[in-house]
Amino acid sequence: AQKVTQAQTEISVVEKEDVTLDCVYETRDTTYYLFWYKQPPSGELVFLIRRNSFDEQNEISGRYSWNFQKSTSSFNFTITASQVVDSAVYFCALSELGTALIFGKGTTLSVSS
Amino acid sequence: GAVVSQHPSRVICKSGTSVKIECRSLDFQATTMFWYRQFPKKSLMLMATSNEGSKATYEQGVEKDKFLINHASLTLSTLTVTSAHPEDSSFYICSGVAGGFYEQYFGPGTRLTVT
């Protein structure tokens, strides 16, 4: 069975701090996709990244970076030099080819100035 | 990326009435659409999978007679909440899957409040 665990329910940081959001997943398939989404108070999901199971290369996009490690079934997300605008709920999700996404419970990030 | 729209974005209805939510893929053909529900401060949970031209597949615990899904074309799926009750108040989000390589695009969501 597929499962996504985001153990951190809420994280509070002060602006300019780095913060890492953890994501651990379970799947029996060898082909799967991992995602991160941001959900601001408006509710609309903002796509951040998709990774397939065959690509373990870490990725950096501006202040965002992702660390995918199949050995530990983790797909962690780091925000460097956090800003108030980063405050939101962040979801990690997993899917197999052509299936719906299985979401983690989300991590609420609060960045204060 | 591709765009999925939802209408309405917000709806308030009285208990016992029915509400229809539309999900449209604006610039691609969605052979499959998914409907998710999100309760306040909770995660998104899959309700049903909708394939164009066939009956929707519902997740365990989701009443198919209460949440009617119609996917009549490759660009439109509708979710009708029949005889809505306050416990149906939630944020409903759809997503469309483009053909070929797997890509899933989410709509902006519809916030339903049943009074």
CSV table of C-alpha atoms in Angstrom, one decimal:
chain,number,residue,atom,x,y,z
A,1,ALA,CA,0.0,0.0,0.0
A,2,GLN,CA,1.1,3.5,-0.7
A,3,LYS,CA,1.6,6.0,2.1
A,4,VAL,CA,3.2,9.4,2.6
A,5,THR,CA,4.3,10.5,6.1
A,6,GLN,CA,5.0,14.1,7.0
A,7,ALA,CA,5.9,13.9,10.6
A,8,GLN,CA,6.2,17.6,11.1
A,9,THR,CA,2.7,19.0,11.6
A,10,GLU,CA,3.8,22.6,12.2
A,11,ILE,CA,7.1,24.5,11.9
A,12,SER,CA,7.7,28.0,13.0
A,13,VAL,CA,10.9,29.9,11.9
A,14,VAL,CA,12.1,33.4,11.8
A,15,GLU,CA,12.8,35.0,8.4
A,16,LYS,CA,16.2,34.1,6.9
A,17,GLU,CA,16.3,30.8,8.7
A,18,ASP,CA,16.7,27.7,6.6
A,19,VAL,CA,14.0,25.1,7.1
A,20,THR,CA,13.7,21.5,6.0
A,21,LEU,CA,10.3,19.7,5.6
A,22,ASP,CA,10.5,16.0,5.9
A,23,CYS,CA,8.7,13.5,3.7
A,24,VAL,CA,8.9,9.7,4.0
A,25,TYR,CA,7.0,7.5,1.6
A,26,GLU,CA,6.0,3.8,1.1
A,27,THR,CA,5.3,2.1,-2.1
A,28,ARG,CA,5.9,-1.4,-3.6
A,29,ASP,CA,6.2,-0.1,-7.1
A,30,THR,CA,9.5,0.5,-8.7
A,31,THR,CA,8.0,3.2,-10.9
A,32,TYR,CA,6.5,6.1,-9.0
A,33,TYR,CA,6.4,9.9,-8.8
A,34,LEU,CA,6.9,12.2,-5.9
A,35,PHE,CA,5.6,15.7,-5.6
A,36,TRP,CA,5.7,18.7,-3.4
A,37,TYR,CA,2.8,21.3,-3.4
A,38,LYS,CA,2.4,24.5,-1.6
A,39,GLN,CA,-1.1,25.5,-0.4
A,40,PRO,CA,-1.4,29.2,0.6
A,41,PRO,CA,-4.5,30.3,2.6
A,42,SER,CA,-6.4,30.8,-0.7
A,43,GLY,CA,-6.5,27.0,-1.0
A,44,GLU,CA,-5.1,26.7,-4.5
A,45,LEU,CA,-2.4,24.1,-4.8
A,46,VAL,CA,0.8,25.4,-6.2
A,47,PHE,CA,3.0,22.8,-7.9
A,48,LEU,CA,6.6,22.9,-6.8
A,49,ILE,CA,8.3,19.8,-8.1
A,50,ARG,CA,7.8,16.3,-9.5
A,51,ARG,CA,10.4,13.6,-9.4
A,52,ASN,CA,10.3,10.1,-10.8
A,53,SER,CA,11.7,7.1,-9.0
A,54,PHE,CA,14.5,6.7,-11.5
A,55,ASP,CA,15.9,10.2,-11.0
A,56,GLU,CA,17.6,10.6,-7.6
A,57,GLN,CA,19.4,13.7,-8.6
A,58,ASN,CA,18.9,16.5,-6.1
A,59,GLU,CA,17.3,19.6,-7.4
A,60,ILE,CA,17.7,23.3,-6.6
A,61,SER,CA,15.4,26.0,-7.7
A,62,GLY,CA,16.2,29.4,-6.3
A,63,ARG,CA,15.8,29.1,-2.5
A,64,TYR,CA,14.2,25.7,-2.8
A,65,SER,CA,16.0,22.4,-2.9
A,66,TRP,CA,15.0,18.8,-2.7
A,67,ASN,CA,16.8,15.8,-1.5
A,68,PHE,CA,15.5,12.5,-2.9
A,69,GLN,CA,17.0,9.3,-1.3
A,70,LYS,CA,15.5,6.0,-2.3
A,71,SER,CA,17.6,4.2,0.3
A,72,THR,CA,15.6,5.9,3.1
A,73,SER,CA,12.4,6.4,1.1
A,74,SER,CA,12.6,10.1,1.7
A,75,PHE,CA,12.0,13.2,-0.4
A,76,ASN,CA,12.9,16.2,1.8
A,77,PHE,CA,12.3,19.8,0.9
A,78,THR,CA,14.5,22.7,2.1
A,79,ILE,CA,13.8,26.4,1.9
A,80,THR,CA,16.9,28.5,2.3
A,81,ALA,CA,16.7,32.0,3.8
A,82,SER,CA,12.9,31.7,4.4
A,83,GLN,CA,10.6,34.6,3.8
A,84,VAL,CA,7.2,35.5,5.2
A,85,VAL,CA,5.7,34.7,1.8
A,86,ASP,CA,6.8,31.1,2.3
A,87,SER,CA,4.2,30.7,5.0
A,88,ALA,CA,1.8,28.0,3.8
A,89,VAL,CA,0.9,24.4,4.1
A,90,TYR,CA,3.2,22.1,2.2
A,91,PHE,CA,2.1,18.7,1.0
A,92,CYS,CA,4.3,15.9,-0.2
A,93,ALA,CA,2.5,13.4,-2.4
A,94,LEU,CA,3.1,10.1,-4.2
A,95,SER,CA,1.6,8.5,-7.2
A,96,GLU,CA,2.2,5.6,-9.5
A,97,LEU,CA,1.9,5.9,-13.2
A,98,GLY,CA,-1.6,7.2,-14.1
A,99,THR,CA,-3.0,7.0,-10.6
A,100,ALA,CA,-4.3,9.7,-8.2
A,101,LEU,CA,-2.0,11.3,-5.8
A,102,ILE,CA,-1.7,10.1,-2.2
A,103,PHE,CA,-1.0,13.1,-0.1
A,104,GLY,CA,0.8,13.4,3.2
A,105,LYS,CA,-1.0,15.2,6.0
A,106,GLY,CA,0.9,18.4,5.3
A,107,THR,CA,3.3,20.6,7.2
A,108,THR,CA,2.2,24.1,8.2
A,109,LEU,CA,5.1,26.5,7.9
A,110,SER,CA,4.9,29.8,9.6
A,111,VAL,CA,7.6,32.3,8.9
A,112,SER,CA,7.7,35.4,11.1
A,113,SER,CA,9.5,38.6,10.4
B,1,GLY,CA,1.6,24.1,-17.7
B,2,ALA,CA,-1.9,23.1,-18.5
B,3,VAL,CA,-4.8,24.9,-16.9
B,4,VAL,CA,-7.8,23.4,-15.1
B,5,SER,CA,-10.7,25.6,-14.0
B,6,GLN,CA,-13.4,25.0,-11.5
B,7,HIS,CA,-16.7,26.7,-11.1
B,8,PRO,CA,-17.9,28.0,-8.8
B,9,SER,CA,-15.0,28.9,-6.6
B,10,ARG,CA,-17.3,29.4,-3.6
B,11,VAL,CA,-20.8,28.3,-3.0
B,12,ILE,CA,-23.1,28.5,0.0
B,13,CYS,CA,-26.2,26.4,-0.1
B,14,LYS,CA,-29.0,25.3,2.3
B,15,SER,CA,-29.2,21.9,3.7
B,16,GLY,CA,-31.1,19.5,1.5
B,17,THR,CA,-30.3,21.3,-1.8
B,18,SER,CA,-28.0,20.0,-4.5
B,19,VAL,CA,-24.9,21.7,-5.8
B,20,LYS,CA,-23.0,21.1,-9.0
B,21,ILE,CA,-19.3,21.8,-9.4
B,22,GLU,CA,-17.7,22.0,-12.8
B,23,CYS,CA,-14.1,21.0,-13.6
B,24,ARG,CA,-12.8,22.0,-17.0
B,25,SER,CA,-9.5,21.4,-18.7
B,26,LEU,CA,-9.0,24.5,-20.7
B,27,ASP,CA,-6.1,23.7,-23.0
B,28,PHE,CA,-5.8,19.9,-23.0
B,29,GLN,CA,-7.9,16.9,-23.1
B,30,ALA,CA,-8.3,15.1,-19.8
B,31,THR,CA,-8.9,11.4,-20.3
B,32,THR,CA,-9.0,11.0,-16.5
B,33,MET,CA,-10.1,13.5,-13.8
B,34,PHE,CA,-9.8,13.0,-10.1
B,35,TRP,CA,-11.9,14.5,-7.4
B,36,TYR,CA,-10.5,15.2,-4.0
B,37,ARG,CA,-12.0,16.6,-0.8
B,38,GLN,CA,-10.2,18.5,1.8
B,39,PHE,CA,-11.7,19.2,5.3
B,40,PRO,CA,-10.3,22.2,7.2
B,41,LYS,CA,-6.8,21.8,8.3
B,42,LYS,CA,-6.7,18.3,6.8
B,43,SER,CA,-5.1,16.7,3.9
B,44,LEU,CA,-6.6,16.0,0.4
B,45,MET,CA,-8.4,12.7,0.1
B,46,LEU,CA,-9.3,11.1,-3.2
B,47,MET,CA,-13.0,10.8,-3.6
B,48,ALA,CA,-13.3,9.3,-7.1
B,49,THR,CA,-11.7,8.7,-10.4
B,50,SER,CA,-13.6,9.8,-13.5
B,51,ASN,CA,-12.8,8.5,-16.9
B,52,GLU,CA,-14.4,10.1,-20.0
B,53,GLY,CA,-17.4,8.1,-21.2
B,54,SER,CA,-17.5,5.7,-18.4
B,55,LYS,CA,-18.8,5.5,-14.8
B,56,ALA,CA,-16.7,7.0,-12.1
B,57,THR,CA,-14.8,4.8,-9.6
B,58,TYR,CA,-15.4,5.8,-6.0
B,59,GLU,CA,-13.1,5.4,-3.1
B,60,GLN,CA,-14.2,3.4,-0.1
B,61,GLY,CA,-16.5,5.3,2.1
B,62,VAL,CA,-17.6,7.8,-0.6
B,63,GLU,CA,-21.3,7.5,-1.4
B,64,LYS,CA,-21.7,7.3,-5.1
B,65,ASP,CA,-25.4,8.3,-4.9
B,66,LYS,CA,-24.6,11.4,-2.9
B,67,PHE,CA,-21.6,12.5,-5.0
B,68,LEU,CA,-22.6,12.2,-8.6
B,69,ILE,CA,-19.8,12.4,-11.1
B,70,ASN,CA,-20.3,12.9,-14.8
B,71,HIS,CA,-17.4,13.0,-17.2
B,72,ALA,CA,-19.2,13.5,-20.5
B,73,SER,CA,-16.4,15.1,-22.5
B,74,LEU,CA,-12.6,15.2,-22.5
B,75,THR,CA,-12.7,18.7,-21.1
B,76,LEU,CA,-15.5,18.6,-18.5
B,77,SER,CA,-16.2,16.7,-15.4
B,78,THR,CA,-18.9,17.6,-13.0
B,79,LEU,CA,-19.5,16.7,-9.3
B,80,THR,CA,-23.0,17.1,-8.0
B,81,VAL,CA,-23.4,17.0,-4.2
B,82,THR,CA,-27.0,15.8,-3.8
B,83,SER,CA,-29.1,16.7,-0.7
B,84,ALA,CA,-26.2,18.4,0.8
B,85,HIS,CA,-25.7,18.5,4.6
B,86,PRO,CA,-23.5,20.6,6.8
B,87,GLU,CA,-21.0,17.7,7.1
B,88,ASP,CA,-20.5,18.0,3.3
B,89,SER,CA,-19.0,21.4,3.8
B,90,SER,CA,-15.5,21.1,2.4
B,91,PHE,CA,-13.0,22.2,-0.2
B,92,TYR,CA,-13.4,20.2,-3.4
B,93,ILE,CA,-10.5,20.0,-5.8
B,94,CYS,CA,-10.4,18.3,-9.2
B,95,SER,CA,-7.4,17.4,-11.3
B,96,GLY,CA,-7.1,16.5,-14.9
B,97,VAL,CA,-4.6,14.0,-16.4
B,98,ALA,CA,-3.3,14.7,-19.8
B,99,GLY,CA,-2.9,11.8,-22.2
B,100,GLY,CA,0.4,10.3,-23.0
B,101,PHE,CA,3.0,11.0,-20.4
B,102,TYR,CA,1.5,11.2,-17.0
B,103,GLU,CA,0.9,14.8,-16.0
B,104,GLN,CA,-1.8,15.9,-13.5
B,105,TYR,CA,-3.0,19.4,-13.2
B,106,PHE,CA,-5.1,20.7,-10.3
B,107,GLY,CA,-8.0,23.1,-10.4
B,108,PRO,CA,-8.2,26.0,-8.0
B,109,GLY,CA,-10.8,24.3,-5.8
B,110,THR,CA,-14.4,25.0,-4.8
B,111,ARG,CA,-15.3,25.8,-1.2
B,112,LEU,CA,-18.7,24.5,-0.4
B,113,THR,CA,-20.5,25.6,2.7
B,114,VAL,CA,-23.8,24.0,3.6
B,115,THR,CA,-25.9,25.9,6.1
